[in-house]
XYZ file of C-alpha atoms in Angstrom:
745
model
C 25.803 12.404 -6.422
C 28.979 10.442 -4.149
C 30.389 13.290 -3.467
C 27.844 16.167 -2.494
C 25.810 13.562 -0.329
C 29.534 12.790 1.317
C 29.389 17.283 1.963
C 26.411 16.904 3.384
C 26.941 13.591 5.664
C 30.098 15.572 7.236
C 28.571 19.515 6.957
C 25.543 17.549 9.462
C 28.023 15.873 11.845
C 29.293 18.892 12.672
C 25.570 21.609 12.261
C 24.584 18.472 14.278
C 22.440 20.635 16.933
C 20.823 23.187 13.831
C 19.953 19.746 12.164
C 18.447 18.798 14.584
C 16.639 21.569 15.694
C 15.466 22.373 12.177
C 13.779 18.076 11.894
C 12.154 19.089 16.021
C 10.673 22.480 15.359
C 9.350 20.728 11.269
C 7.720 17.577 13.833
C 6.852 19.918 15.868
C 4.756 22.470 12.532
C 3.396 19.783 12.003
C 2.181 18.835 14.673
C 0.418 21.623 15.882
C -1.221 21.508 12.068
C -3.124 17.983 12.544
C -4.072 18.867 16.155
C -5.471 22.680 15.357
C -6.996 21.628 11.843
C -10.433 20.632 11.388
C -11.672 16.938 11.393
C -11.726 15.211 7.688
C -14.666 15.451 6.135
C -16.143 13.273 3.378
C -13.164 11.226 1.278
C -14.917 11.772 -2.359
C -15.139 8.839 -4.306
C -15.074 9.407 -7.489
C -14.441 7.359 -10.983
C -13.562 9.951 -13.493
C -15.118 8.895 -17.509
C -16.819 6.121 -16.272
C -21.205 5.570 -16.834
C -21.582 4.969 -13.011
C -19.806 8.151 -12.460
C -21.372 9.720 -15.114
C -24.977 8.825 -13.869
C -23.986 9.698 -9.837
C -23.375 13.602 -11.473
C -25.784 13.129 -13.924
C -28.650 12.676 -10.367
C -26.886 15.550 -8.141
C -27.850 17.448 -10.660
C -31.275 16.878 -12.229
C -32.282 15.787 -8.425
C -31.062 19.163 -6.378
C -31.130 18.056 -3.125
C -31.748 14.559 -2.307
C -28.474 14.002 -1.011
C -26.826 11.495 -3.268
C -24.717 10.949 -0.957
C -25.293 10.936 2.533
C -25.185 8.810 4.324
C -28.225 5.247 4.302
C -28.741 2.865 7.377
C -31.214 0.009 6.495
C -32.800 -1.294 9.604
C -33.853 -5.061 9.007
C -35.725 -6.671 12.090
C -36.985 -10.418 11.900
C -39.888 -12.147 13.629
C -39.361 -14.370 17.341
C -39.414 -18.301 15.293
C -43.454 -18.594 14.594
C -44.600 -15.316 14.238
C -44.891 -12.687 11.385
C -43.671 -9.274 10.995
C -46.920 -7.880 10.097
C -48.650 -9.002 14.107
C -49.927 -6.294 16.059
C -47.152 -6.225 18.603
C -44.290 -6.628 16.036
C -46.037 -4.025 13.776
C -46.201 -0.893 16.024
C -42.634 -2.302 17.814
C -41.927 -0.854 14.286
C -43.549 2.043 13.491
C -42.345 3.174 16.530
C -39.118 3.122 16.025
C -38.791 4.661 12.544
C -41.179 7.243 14.907
C -38.277 7.549 16.738
C -35.450 7.092 14.209
C -37.623 10.458 12.005
C -36.550 12.382 15.321
C -32.970 12.544 14.289
C -31.470 16.250 13.411
C -29.333 14.860 10.675
C -32.184 12.268 9.026
C -33.631 13.702 5.611
C -36.340 10.351 4.917
C -37.270 6.882 6.591
C -39.229 4.645 5.153
C -42.279 2.803 6.887
C -41.454 -0.664 6.277
C -45.334 -0.677 5.435
C -46.041 1.059 3.916
C -42.850 1.100 1.472
C -43.597 -2.452 0.822
C -40.934 -3.862 2.349
C -41.332 -6.479 4.226
C -40.627 -10.419 2.818
C -42.982 -12.571 1.585
C -43.487 -15.041 4.288
C -44.207 -12.670 6.567
C -41.274 -13.320 9.128
C -38.359 -10.304 7.498
C -38.646 -6.399 7.006
C -36.689 -3.551 6.848
C -37.195 0.481 7.233
C -34.433 2.756 4.833
C -33.323 5.640 7.190
C -31.485 8.478 4.839
C -29.387 11.148 6.226
C -28.351 14.667 5.363
C -24.533 13.555 5.405
C -21.714 11.125 5.154
C -21.260 8.735 7.421
C -17.560 9.965 8.313
C -19.407 12.977 9.267
C -22.607 12.003 11.204
C -22.099 13.416 15.365
C -22.050 10.345 17.490
C -25.037 11.878 18.852
C -26.424 11.159 15.199
C -25.228 7.156 15.247
C -25.824 6.195 19.470
C -29.990 7.894 18.546
C -30.138 5.189 15.575
C -28.309 1.875 18.026
C -30.391 3.009 20.701
C -33.533 2.867 18.531
C -32.426 -0.704 17.528
C -31.645 -1.486 21.299
C -35.397 -0.533 21.769
C -37.069 -2.721 19.655
C -34.627 -5.908 20.430
C -36.480 -5.244 23.915
C -39.765 -6.134 23.163
C -38.550 -9.430 21.208
C -37.150 -9.272 17.946
C -33.771 -9.607 16.237
C -32.543 -6.112 15.096
C -29.276 -5.345 12.798
C -28.128 -2.694 10.998
C -26.842 -2.204 8.126
C -25.916 0.626 5.168
C -22.979 3.378 6.070
C -24.067 5.426 9.065
C -21.720 3.347 11.304
C -18.566 3.589 9.038
C -15.624 4.176 11.697
C -12.944 4.896 11.429
C -10.275 2.029 10.822
C -8.295 0.269 13.561
C -5.145 -1.090 12.943
C -4.880 -2.563 16.751
C -1.935 -3.400 19.061
C 0.001 -6.062 15.962
C 1.490 -2.545 15.040
C 3.718 -1.905 17.591
C 4.283 -5.690 17.922
C 5.758 -4.442 13.881
C 7.676 -2.228 15.349
C 9.151 -4.000 18.511
C 9.665 -7.417 16.113
C 12.277 -4.106 14.109
C 13.316 -3.466 17.755
C 14.417 -6.952 18.592
C 16.329 -6.903 14.849
C 17.948 -3.742 15.413
C 19.170 -4.909 18.224
C 20.800 -7.870 17.107
C 22.322 -6.302 14.139
C 24.001 -3.690 15.323
C 24.967 -5.292 19.520
C 24.199 -1.379 20.759
C 21.032 0.021 22.348
C 22.269 3.260 21.002
C 22.477 2.488 17.362
C 19.732 0.318 17.428
C 18.081 3.112 18.925
C 18.678 5.522 15.531
C 17.331 4.294 12.655
C 13.984 3.805 14.956
C 14.070 7.052 15.805
C 14.409 9.250 12.838
C 11.541 6.701 11.511
C 9.041 7.837 13.451
C 10.041 11.437 13.884
C 9.692 11.111 9.737
C 6.327 9.003 10.063
C 5.021 11.851 12.756
C 5.977 14.558 9.879
C 4.079 12.795 7.288
C 1.238 11.707 9.010
C 0.364 14.689 10.705
C 0.903 16.337 7.379
C -2.158 14.292 5.468
C -4.290 14.716 9.012
C -3.426 19.248 8.585
C -4.067 18.217 5.609
C -7.085 16.082 5.261
C -10.181 18.138 5.147
C -8.838 21.039 2.789
C -7.750 18.171 0.292
C -10.702 15.167 1.075
C -8.206 12.642 1.914
C -9.402 9.421 3.904
C -8.132 7.450 6.945
C -6.540 4.907 5.119
C -4.296 7.451 2.893
C -2.797 8.617 6.322
C -2.729 4.522 7.040
C -0.878 3.418 4.158
C 1.673 6.497 4.367
C 2.028 4.748 7.544
C 2.936 1.613 6.441
C 4.938 2.823 4.169
C 6.765 5.141 5.603
C 7.731 3.794 8.869
C 9.210 0.326 6.829
C 11.561 2.876 4.287
C 12.804 4.475 6.881
C 13.949 2.147 9.577
C 15.791 0.321 6.518
C 17.042 3.808 5.393
C 19.025 4.634 8.156
C 19.981 0.677 8.837
C 21.979 0.741 5.805
C 23.272 4.303 6.835
C 23.942 3.659 10.222
C 25.438 0.010 8.915
C 28.065 1.805 6.612
C 28.696 4.318 9.093
C 29.765 1.469 11.044
C 32.197 -0.463 8.249
C 33.542 3.111 7.707
C 34.980 3.349 11.979
C 35.723 -0.218 11.730
C 38.563 0.844 8.813
C 39.970 3.426 11.009
C 39.066 6.100 9.705
C 37.414 9.032 12.432
C 33.725 9.442 13.377
C 32.747 12.796 10.598
C 34.991 11.600 7.908
C 32.976 8.479 8.025
C 29.461 9.931 8.779
C 30.821 11.867 5.423
C 31.780 8.354 3.359
C 28.136 6.516 5.096
C 26.393 8.944 3.729
C 28.007 9.812 -0.096
C 28.057 5.749 -0.495
C 25.117 4.139 1.703
C 23.116 7.538 1.333
C 23.393 6.981 -2.757
C 21.628 3.835 -2.693
C 18.777 4.946 -0.044
C 18.419 8.233 -3.008
C 17.663 6.211 -5.898
C 15.756 3.637 -4.020
C 13.602 5.836 -2.719
C 13.473 7.674 -6.707
C 12.061 4.103 -7.462
C 9.601 4.681 -4.407
C 8.355 7.711 -5.069
C 7.973 7.431 -9.170
C 5.761 3.993 -7.789
C 3.313 5.619 -5.923
C 3.320 8.724 -7.207
C 2.787 6.820 -11.086
C -0.972 5.500 -9.085
C -1.907 8.744 -10.667
C -2.668 7.605 -14.227
C -5.560 4.877 -13.385
C -7.268 8.503 -12.062
C -8.752 7.288 -9.617
C -8.350 11.106 -6.889
C -8.013 8.696 -4.035
C -5.508 6.769 -5.067
C -3.800 8.678 -6.183
C -4.384 11.226 -3.001
C -3.207 7.840 -1.303
C -0.214 7.546 -4.042
C 1.152 10.967 -3.079
C 0.824 10.816 0.155
C 2.531 8.079 1.332
C 5.351 8.619 -2.061
C 5.908 12.318 0.590
C 6.439 10.113 3.783
C 8.596 8.339 1.617
C 10.368 11.386 0.394
C 11.077 12.731 4.148
C 12.261 9.490 5.363
C 14.902 9.931 2.538
C 15.964 13.435 3.758
C 16.125 12.617 7.629
C 18.302 9.553 6.146
C 20.564 11.789 4.877
C 20.802 14.067 7.488
C 19.427 13.329 10.920
C 20.803 10.089 10.811
C 24.737 11.701 10.669
C 23.575 14.230 13.574
C 22.193 11.748 15.635
C 25.459 10.025 14.885
C 27.594 12.711 15.972
C 25.555 13.497 19.073
C 25.808 9.242 20.198
C 29.636 9.665 19.898
C 31.511 6.483 20.544
C 28.046 4.580 21.928
C 27.962 3.643 18.490
C 31.046 1.468 17.835
C 32.833 0.572 15.001
C 31.723 -2.982 12.880
C 33.114 -6.141 15.613
C 34.258 -3.913 18.096
C 31.728 -4.852 20.505
C 33.144 -8.883 19.777
C 36.362 -8.205 20.673
C 35.884 -6.019 23.025
C 34.040 -8.143 25.152
C 36.874 -11.346 24.326
C 35.705 -12.996 21.653
C 35.658 -13.057 17.409
C 33.446 -11.769 14.357
C 32.670 -14.325 12.176
C 34.782 -13.571 9.354
C 38.215 -12.532 11.846
C 41.099 -14.669 12.024
C 40.674 -17.122 15.022
C 43.899 -18.042 16.884
C 44.707 -20.946 15.542
C 44.198 -19.465 12.194
C 46.869 -17.548 9.763
C 46.240 -14.002 8.885
C 45.013 -12.506 6.126
C 42.130 -15.625 6.033
C 39.414 -14.836 8.149
C 37.039 -16.801 8.368
C 33.973 -16.637 5.808
C 30.020 -14.447 7.361
C 27.112 -16.745 6.385
C 26.548 -14.099 3.731
C 29.734 -15.086 1.762
C 29.435 -18.656 2.379
C 25.851 -18.377 0.337
C 26.843 -16.345 -2.114
C 29.838 -18.781 -2.538
C 27.072 -21.821 -2.468
C 25.783 -19.880 -5.439
C 27.876 -18.388 -7.973
C 29.165 -22.277 -7.782
C 25.723 -23.964 -8.683
C 23.655 -21.009 -10.691
C 21.860 -22.704 -12.623
C 20.540 -25.260 -9.684
C 20.297 -21.688 -7.446
C 17.961 -19.855 -10.547
C 15.596 -22.946 -11.526
C 14.652 -23.762 -7.682
C 13.681 -19.410 -7.463
C 12.137 -19.628 -10.528
C 9.802 -22.853 -9.920
C 8.737 -22.334 -6.285
C 7.849 -18.573 -6.917
C 6.189 -20.219 -10.236
C 3.859 -22.017 -8.019
C 3.076 -19.556 -5.731
C 1.636 -17.375 -8.107
C -0.455 -20.477 -9.275
C -3.647 -19.545 -7.699
C -2.720 -15.522 -9.071
C -4.636 -17.144 -12.305
C -7.927 -17.303 -10.124
C -7.826 -13.475 -9.565
C -11.522 -12.694 -9.012
C -11.990 -8.840 -8.041
C -14.550 -6.648 -6.363
C -14.858 -3.963 -3.227
C -15.538 -4.761 -0.004
C -19.020 -4.716 1.353
C -21.189 -5.902 4.294
C -21.132 -9.214 3.031
C -17.089 -8.834 3.180
C -17.405 -7.580 6.445
C -17.344 -10.114 9.904
C -19.999 -12.577 11.229
C -19.705 -11.077 14.100
C -21.101 -7.368 13.243
C -23.874 -6.181 13.026
C -23.406 -5.302 9.540
C -23.078 -8.525 8.613
C -25.671 -10.089 10.039
C -28.854 -7.046 7.977
C -26.238 -8.034 5.170
C -27.408 -11.878 5.548
C -31.082 -10.968 6.455
C -32.017 -9.474 4.085
C -30.281 -12.259 1.315
C -32.750 -14.627 3.512
C -35.751 -12.319 3.577
C -35.131 -10.839 0.183
C -32.825 -12.682 -2.161
C -29.053 -12.787 -2.457
C -28.952 -9.412 -4.868
C -31.842 -6.952 -2.642
C -27.973 -6.359 -0.879
C -26.685 -4.625 -4.285
C -29.661 -2.871 -6.164
C -28.338 -1.518 -9.697
C -29.870 1.885 -10.274
C -30.540 3.014 -13.793
C -31.098 7.147 -14.386
C -33.180 7.036 -17.446
C -31.856 10.882 -19.827
C -35.175 11.995 -21.630
C -34.309 15.489 -22.143
C -33.225 14.295 -25.549
C -36.584 12.455 -26.552
C -39.957 13.768 -27.600
C -41.809 11.295 -25.317
C -39.887 10.663 -22.300
C -42.393 8.960 -20.564
C -43.021 6.409 -22.718
C -38.812 6.775 -23.116
C -38.721 5.182 -19.265
C -41.344 2.879 -20.271
C -39.796 1.224 -22.682
C -36.387 1.216 -20.736
C -38.856 -0.840 -17.749
C -40.067 -3.329 -19.855
C -36.469 -4.104 -21.609
C -35.001 -4.438 -18.099
C -37.830 -6.141 -17.295
C -37.235 -8.905 -19.791
C -32.995 -9.666 -19.308
C -31.489 -12.852 -17.615
C -31.153 -12.004 -13.377
C -33.590 -9.179 -12.819
C -35.577 -10.442 -10.104
C -37.419 -7.122 -9.614
C -37.575 -3.421 -10.826
C -39.214 -0.531 -9.873
C -41.450 2.280 -12.095
C -39.974 4.676 -12.974
C -39.643 8.336 -11.021
C -39.244 10.635 -12.758
C -37.517 14.257 -11.376
C -40.246 17.585 -11.394
C -38.772 18.381 -14.304
C -39.893 15.322 -16.094
C -37.350 14.947 -18.131
C -35.426 12.333 -16.045
C -35.953 9.580 -13.909
C -34.926 6.993 -11.617
C -35.305 3.072 -11.568
C -34.291 0.280 -9.208
C -33.574 -3.338 -10.651
C -33.023 -6.363 -7.872
C -30.815 -9.115 -9.835
C -31.221 -12.312 -8.627
C -27.235 -12.627 -7.600
C -25.065 -11.247 -4.745
C -23.406 -7.674 -5.595
C -19.505 -9.387 -6.264
C -21.015 -12.093 -8.561
C -20.341 -12.438 -12.357
C -24.242 -12.884 -13.107
C -24.459 -9.033 -11.264
C -21.871 -8.067 -13.617
C -23.348 -9.812 -16.883
C -27.059 -8.289 -15.871
C -25.128 -4.804 -15.266
C -23.597 -4.720 -18.941
C -26.496 -6.780 -20.513
C -28.564 -3.207 -19.483
C -25.989 -1.198 -21.452
C -26.166 -2.673 -24.374
C -30.186 -2.765 -24.406
C -29.427 0.937 -22.845
C -27.922 1.725 -26.586
C -30.806 0.333 -28.505
C -33.093 2.124 -26.648
C -31.494 5.219 -27.193
C -31.504 4.589 -31.166
C -34.725 4.638 -30.889
C -36.268 6.861 -28.699
C -33.309 9.172 -28.209
C -32.959 8.527 -24.292
C -29.789 7.737 -22.467
C -29.890 5.210 -19.817
C -27.091 4.657 -17.451
C -26.712 1.665 -14.568
C -25.081 3.189 -11.260
C -25.071 1.936 -7.811
C -22.825 0.846 -5.151
C -22.179 -1.757 -7.055
C -22.222 -0.283 -10.819
C -19.420 1.550 -9.548
C -17.984 -1.519 -8.156
C -17.662 -2.594 -11.545
C -16.239 -0.002 -13.142
C -14.333 0.429 -10.957
C -12.344 -3.561 -11.211
C -12.784 -2.899 -15.147
C -11.434 1.063 -14.983
C -8.068 -1.264 -12.633
C -7.807 -3.863 -14.833
C -7.385 -1.449 -17.651
C -4.888 0.457 -16.201
C -2.608 -2.262 -15.389
C -0.320 -2.361 -18.760
C 0.160 1.296 -19.265
C 1.156 1.702 -15.651
C 3.798 -1.264 -15.438
C 4.836 -0.079 -18.549
C 4.724 4.160 -17.245
C 6.558 2.260 -13.290
C 8.900 -0.214 -14.697
C 10.125 2.222 -17.656
C 11.233 5.209 -16.211
C 12.810 2.682 -13.379
C 14.244 1.418 -15.806
C 15.889 3.853 -17.227
C 17.237 5.129 -13.407
C 18.782 1.757 -13.141
C 20.471 1.967 -15.629
C 22.411 4.946 -14.815
C 22.627 4.030 -11.268
C 24.375 0.811 -12.230
C 25.566 1.564 -15.886
C 24.340 -1.866 -17.264
C 21.327 -2.729 -19.566
C 21.228 -6.495 -18.568
C 21.248 -5.670 -14.429
C 18.088 -3.042 -14.787
C 15.831 -6.180 -16.872
C 16.946 -8.958 -14.190
C 15.920 -6.305 -11.695
C 12.648 -5.968 -13.488
C 11.723 -9.480 -13.880
C 12.787 -10.769 -10.642
C 10.090 -8.152 -9.504
C 7.472 -9.706 -11.730
C 7.717 -13.023 -10.159
C 7.745 -11.959 -6.788
C 4.607 -9.794 -7.364
C 2.836 -13.062 -8.501
C 4.125 -14.923 -6.195
C 2.441 -12.377 -4.192
C -0.175 -11.957 -5.739
C -0.821 -15.853 -5.201
C -0.555 -15.808 -1.613
C -3.575 -12.900 -1.695
C -5.114 -15.001 -3.144
C -4.968 -18.003 -1.405
C -5.457 -16.709 2.191
C -8.449 -14.242 1.061
C -10.246 -15.909 -1.392
C -9.608 -19.267 -1.242
C -9.357 -19.110 3.005
C -5.758 -20.838 3.311
C -4.900 -20.453 6.478
C -7.824 -17.115 7.125
C -7.702 -18.212 10.704
C -4.176 -17.374 11.664
C -4.247 -14.218 9.459
C -7.862 -13.207 11.230
C -10.225 -13.648 8.234
C -13.243 -14.119 9.059
C -14.870 -13.438 5.398
C -13.471 -14.798 2.477
C -14.573 -13.100 -1.133
C -13.285 -11.577 -4.306
C -9.609 -8.872 -3.651
C -10.083 -5.905 -3.279
C -9.618 -4.499 -7.101
C -6.907 -1.687 -6.038
C -4.281 -4.602 -4.231
C -3.281 -5.942 -8.026
C -2.585 -2.164 -9.470
C -1.175 -0.870 -5.999
C 0.607 -4.115 -4.725
C 2.438 -3.499 -8.110
C 3.345 -0.140 -7.474
C 3.706 -0.353 -3.912
C 5.990 -3.916 -4.142
C 8.006 -2.554 -7.662
C 9.421 0.471 -5.698
C 10.580 -1.729 -2.207
C 11.821 -4.300 -4.379
C 14.297 -1.588 -5.954
C 15.416 -0.863 -2.735
C 16.826 -4.531 -2.037
C 18.256 -4.166 -5.972
C 19.639 -1.189 -4.983
C 21.393 -1.501 -1.845
C 22.599 -4.953 -2.733
C 23.685 -4.527 -6.162
C 25.092 -1.490 -5.532
C 28.143 -3.181 -3.427
C 28.791 -5.648 -6.529
C 28.905 -2.983 -8.657
C 31.472 -1.349 -5.777
C 33.573 -3.957 -5.650
C 33.756 -4.749 -9.230
C 34.044 -1.039 -10.203
C 37.502 -1.625 -7.978
C 39.046 -4.528 -9.890
C 37.428 -8.025 -8.891
C 36.271 -10.386 -11.224
C 32.855 -10.449 -11.644
C 31.477 -13.475 -10.045
C 34.460 -12.278 -6.744
C 32.353 -8.917 -6.611
C 29.571 -11.272 -6.387
C 30.717 -13.006 -2.822
C 32.050 -9.694 -2.046
C 28.798 -7.923 -2.067
C 27.236 -11.151 0.052
C 29.657 -10.314 2.607
C 29.406 -6.391 3.003
C 25.583 -6.334 1.709
C 23.645 -9.567 2.952
C 23.489 -9.402 6.687
C 22.156 -5.454 6.473
C 19.644 -6.489 3.476
C 18.476 -9.082 5.060
C 17.725 -7.244 8.354
C 16.109 -5.046 6.942
C 14.320 -7.346 5.198
C 13.309 -8.949 7.947
C 11.941 -5.038 9.578
C 9.615 -4.527 6.349
C 8.041 -7.388 6.525
C 7.317 -7.286 11.378
C 6.220 -3.435 10.129
C 3.444 -4.802 7.289
C 2.549 -8.174 8.968
C 1.760 -5.538 12.099
C -1.171 -4.348 9.904
C -2.745 -7.124 9.185
C -4.305 -6.547 12.359
C -5.964 -3.659 11.143
C -10.009 -3.852 11.239
C -9.938 -2.034 7.933
C -10.514 -4.681 4.696
C -8.239 -2.970 2.628
C -5.452 -2.479 4.874
C -5.070 -6.084 6.439
C -5.609 -7.379 2.799
C -2.181 -4.927 1.821
C -0.619 -5.645 4.737
C -0.273 -8.791 4.188
C 0.442 -8.926 0.327
C 3.195 -6.171 1.336
C 5.093 -8.591 3.673
C 5.278 -11.538 2.140
C 5.553 -10.053 -0.922
C 9.468 -8.651 0.742
C 9.877 -12.173 1.903
C 9.603 -13.367 -1.880
C 11.123 -10.258 -3.550
C 14.770 -10.415 -0.795
C 15.300 -13.762 0.164
C 14.180 -16.044 -3.595
C 15.056 -12.769 -5.951
C 17.672 -10.814 -4.522
C 18.754 -13.454 -2.571
C 19.024 -16.193 -4.236
C 17.911 -15.267 -8.210
C 20.065 -12.268 -8.469
C 22.941 -13.287 -7.868
C 23.174 -16.507 -9.824
C 22.281 -14.968 -12.709
C 24.578 -12.506 -12.382
C 27.574 -15.634 -12.132
C 25.455 -17.230 -15.210
C 26.352 -13.687 -17.161
C 29.818 -13.062 -15.594
C 30.852 -8.947 -16.790
C 28.099 -9.030 -19.537
C 26.011 -8.108 -16.875
C 27.925 -4.865 -16.777
C 28.324 -4.875 -20.289
C 26.369 -0.697 -21.896
C 26.880 0.320 -25.368
C 29.772 3.260 -25.138
C 28.173 5.449 -26.636
C 25.136 5.086 -23.684
C 28.201 5.078 -21.416
C 29.138 8.477 -22.980
C 25.656 9.911 -23.115
C 24.457 9.113 -19.348
C 25.486 11.273 -15.921
C 27.687 9.863 -13.772
C 26.418 9.720 -10.709
C 28.989 7.645 -9.255
C 26.567 5.712 -6.168
C 29.951 3.061 -5.878
C 31.718 6.365 -3.740
C 34.685 5.956 -7.009
C 35.181 10.099 -5.870
C 35.566 9.418 -2.907
C 37.722 6.394 -3.127
C 39.942 9.345 -6.220
C 40.301 11.548 -3.020
C 41.866 9.601 -0.930
C 44.501 8.185 -3.883
C 45.444 12.292 -4.083
C 46.275 12.108 -0.603
C 43.186 14.700 0.574
C 43.668 14.004 3.251
C 39.952 15.610 6.753
C 41.592 19.052 6.970
C 41.306 19.250 3.158
C 37.754 17.534 3.047
C 36.880 19.985 5.836
C 37.815 22.423 3.447
C 35.459 21.137 0.122
C 32.727 21.645 2.411
C 33.151 25.298 3.341
C 33.400 25.855 -0.086
């Protein structure tokens, strides 16, 4: 591995014009594809294997032309104080609004509140239901404008009018904080390298990689039904890993220059050593993201594969374009420490004038690692207890999917949600749709009535509409209104109770009862994700564990890496619960409404955080492994690994945190939550697990940390992540000319 990448790095350095041309051409091609691609249509949300999805598919089959996936809007009216919606003037205003809405070109139907029993018992609140032929993301702007204009005219008449539903659904925005995250990354890079040119290389390559990845996603969005969130998450992860991977290679290049090597040779060795770590770190991220497919939720699979593709591009760019740009930069990228010496200053690890030669002053990473190996048990206990305390809120984790009730109170969707709860009860915002398939029943109408009667007798039911059969008379829909809000445990219990009752009815009548609707769909998603979490962990952690055994040639080091990851991800989930569910520091994070954590959050965090956690494990521990392989004692190898890697890993972690934190400003609650969760997870994993717990465990294990059964050692391929093959070539006296000949051959 190291030898191949060494040759690749030197080739890219020497053929930099060709390499740069290829990447610019790919960026241009992706950009043209994105610009000429049709706009993304509806991002279909399906959950194969669930009852809610089965019922939804049955509705499309038995009720053709009903636009089951069309956008909906609820225009909610509230009368002024002391008046009622049944007053003549208010009634005339509502009927005029309904007539205006019905004239829309994409409107399928509009239900009049006064003929559809949509006025509250006290007469103060009413609503008109609007059904569209296309989904919310496909609605034309003119249709949305007409909806808002009709509502505004009703407001001008003195009514309070708000609009709920997904008709006004907008593409999520990330906000200015994303740019701030990139700016913070730039500042950290300048401080780390002490050079604008060296700092600019990781940023430039990361932006090119993300540009190619996101443009490709945009170009394919319509054909593959990719949602807007997919490109945002790909951008988030691609930026973070792209900057980090390039940072490690540039840092190693400067270290090789400081050892007196020629620039082409230094580029080859940087790619051969740090590049090997980049390849395996990238593989763990890709495995974790692609592994999301085991959940069998197409939307989540597409998000994972798209983000994995962007990570793969980041790896390829780091291995090829970074050495090419280093060739362009020439002497403008200085050896490590060269700037300080040129200005008459000394590096922290250079000998001072009054300090004996050969005894350099230890840098901060060396001093910290030396402290940890002297007090490993205390550091280990403190780190584990601290992360355990942070993980405590995770025990109260409640899962759900966002609805209008989780929107900020400043939005019309949230205000409409609150008005409907006020006028019709909290369960009105999450009605359940019961589908009765009586095709196998001898008396379909009796079966419909039996189901409706059975549901009326259940606890937690406010209202049950009469069965509405299709034209064939073999299928009917029944709307059930719970007395609890959609995201509550009581509503979930009611869904299960209806399904249990349906089993008894099917045994008696032969009619199958299915529960669907957005509320039931959310419940099924949560249960499916919970059921998939353990298999997903086994698959992803198992594959990465095998990969790390190959990298480190050890059993205990990968095991320690996996256990450390579990600590950091549980602590991160605890922080997410504390902020987004309990409301701690919610104002600081811009969280206007607390509630259940999104169902996808735990499994998505497990996948992404595992991949990113292994980045730091690979980057830091390969340096320790390299020192150990080259003859250092175990504890000294830990110190050496920190001497060379701690500063760069710290910079990489700060950059990744800044990039993720930049997405906290997103208008999309899922993106906001994931941005915060990943940022805090990187903090816990990089600074507590990898910087404290890892060296403490390695110090306690000593030589046992690198133990590997002889039979397994012989069976495993030698990937040479430490660059031992390069060192062996140097010891044989192979010079730059011979190495150049190797590249040619």
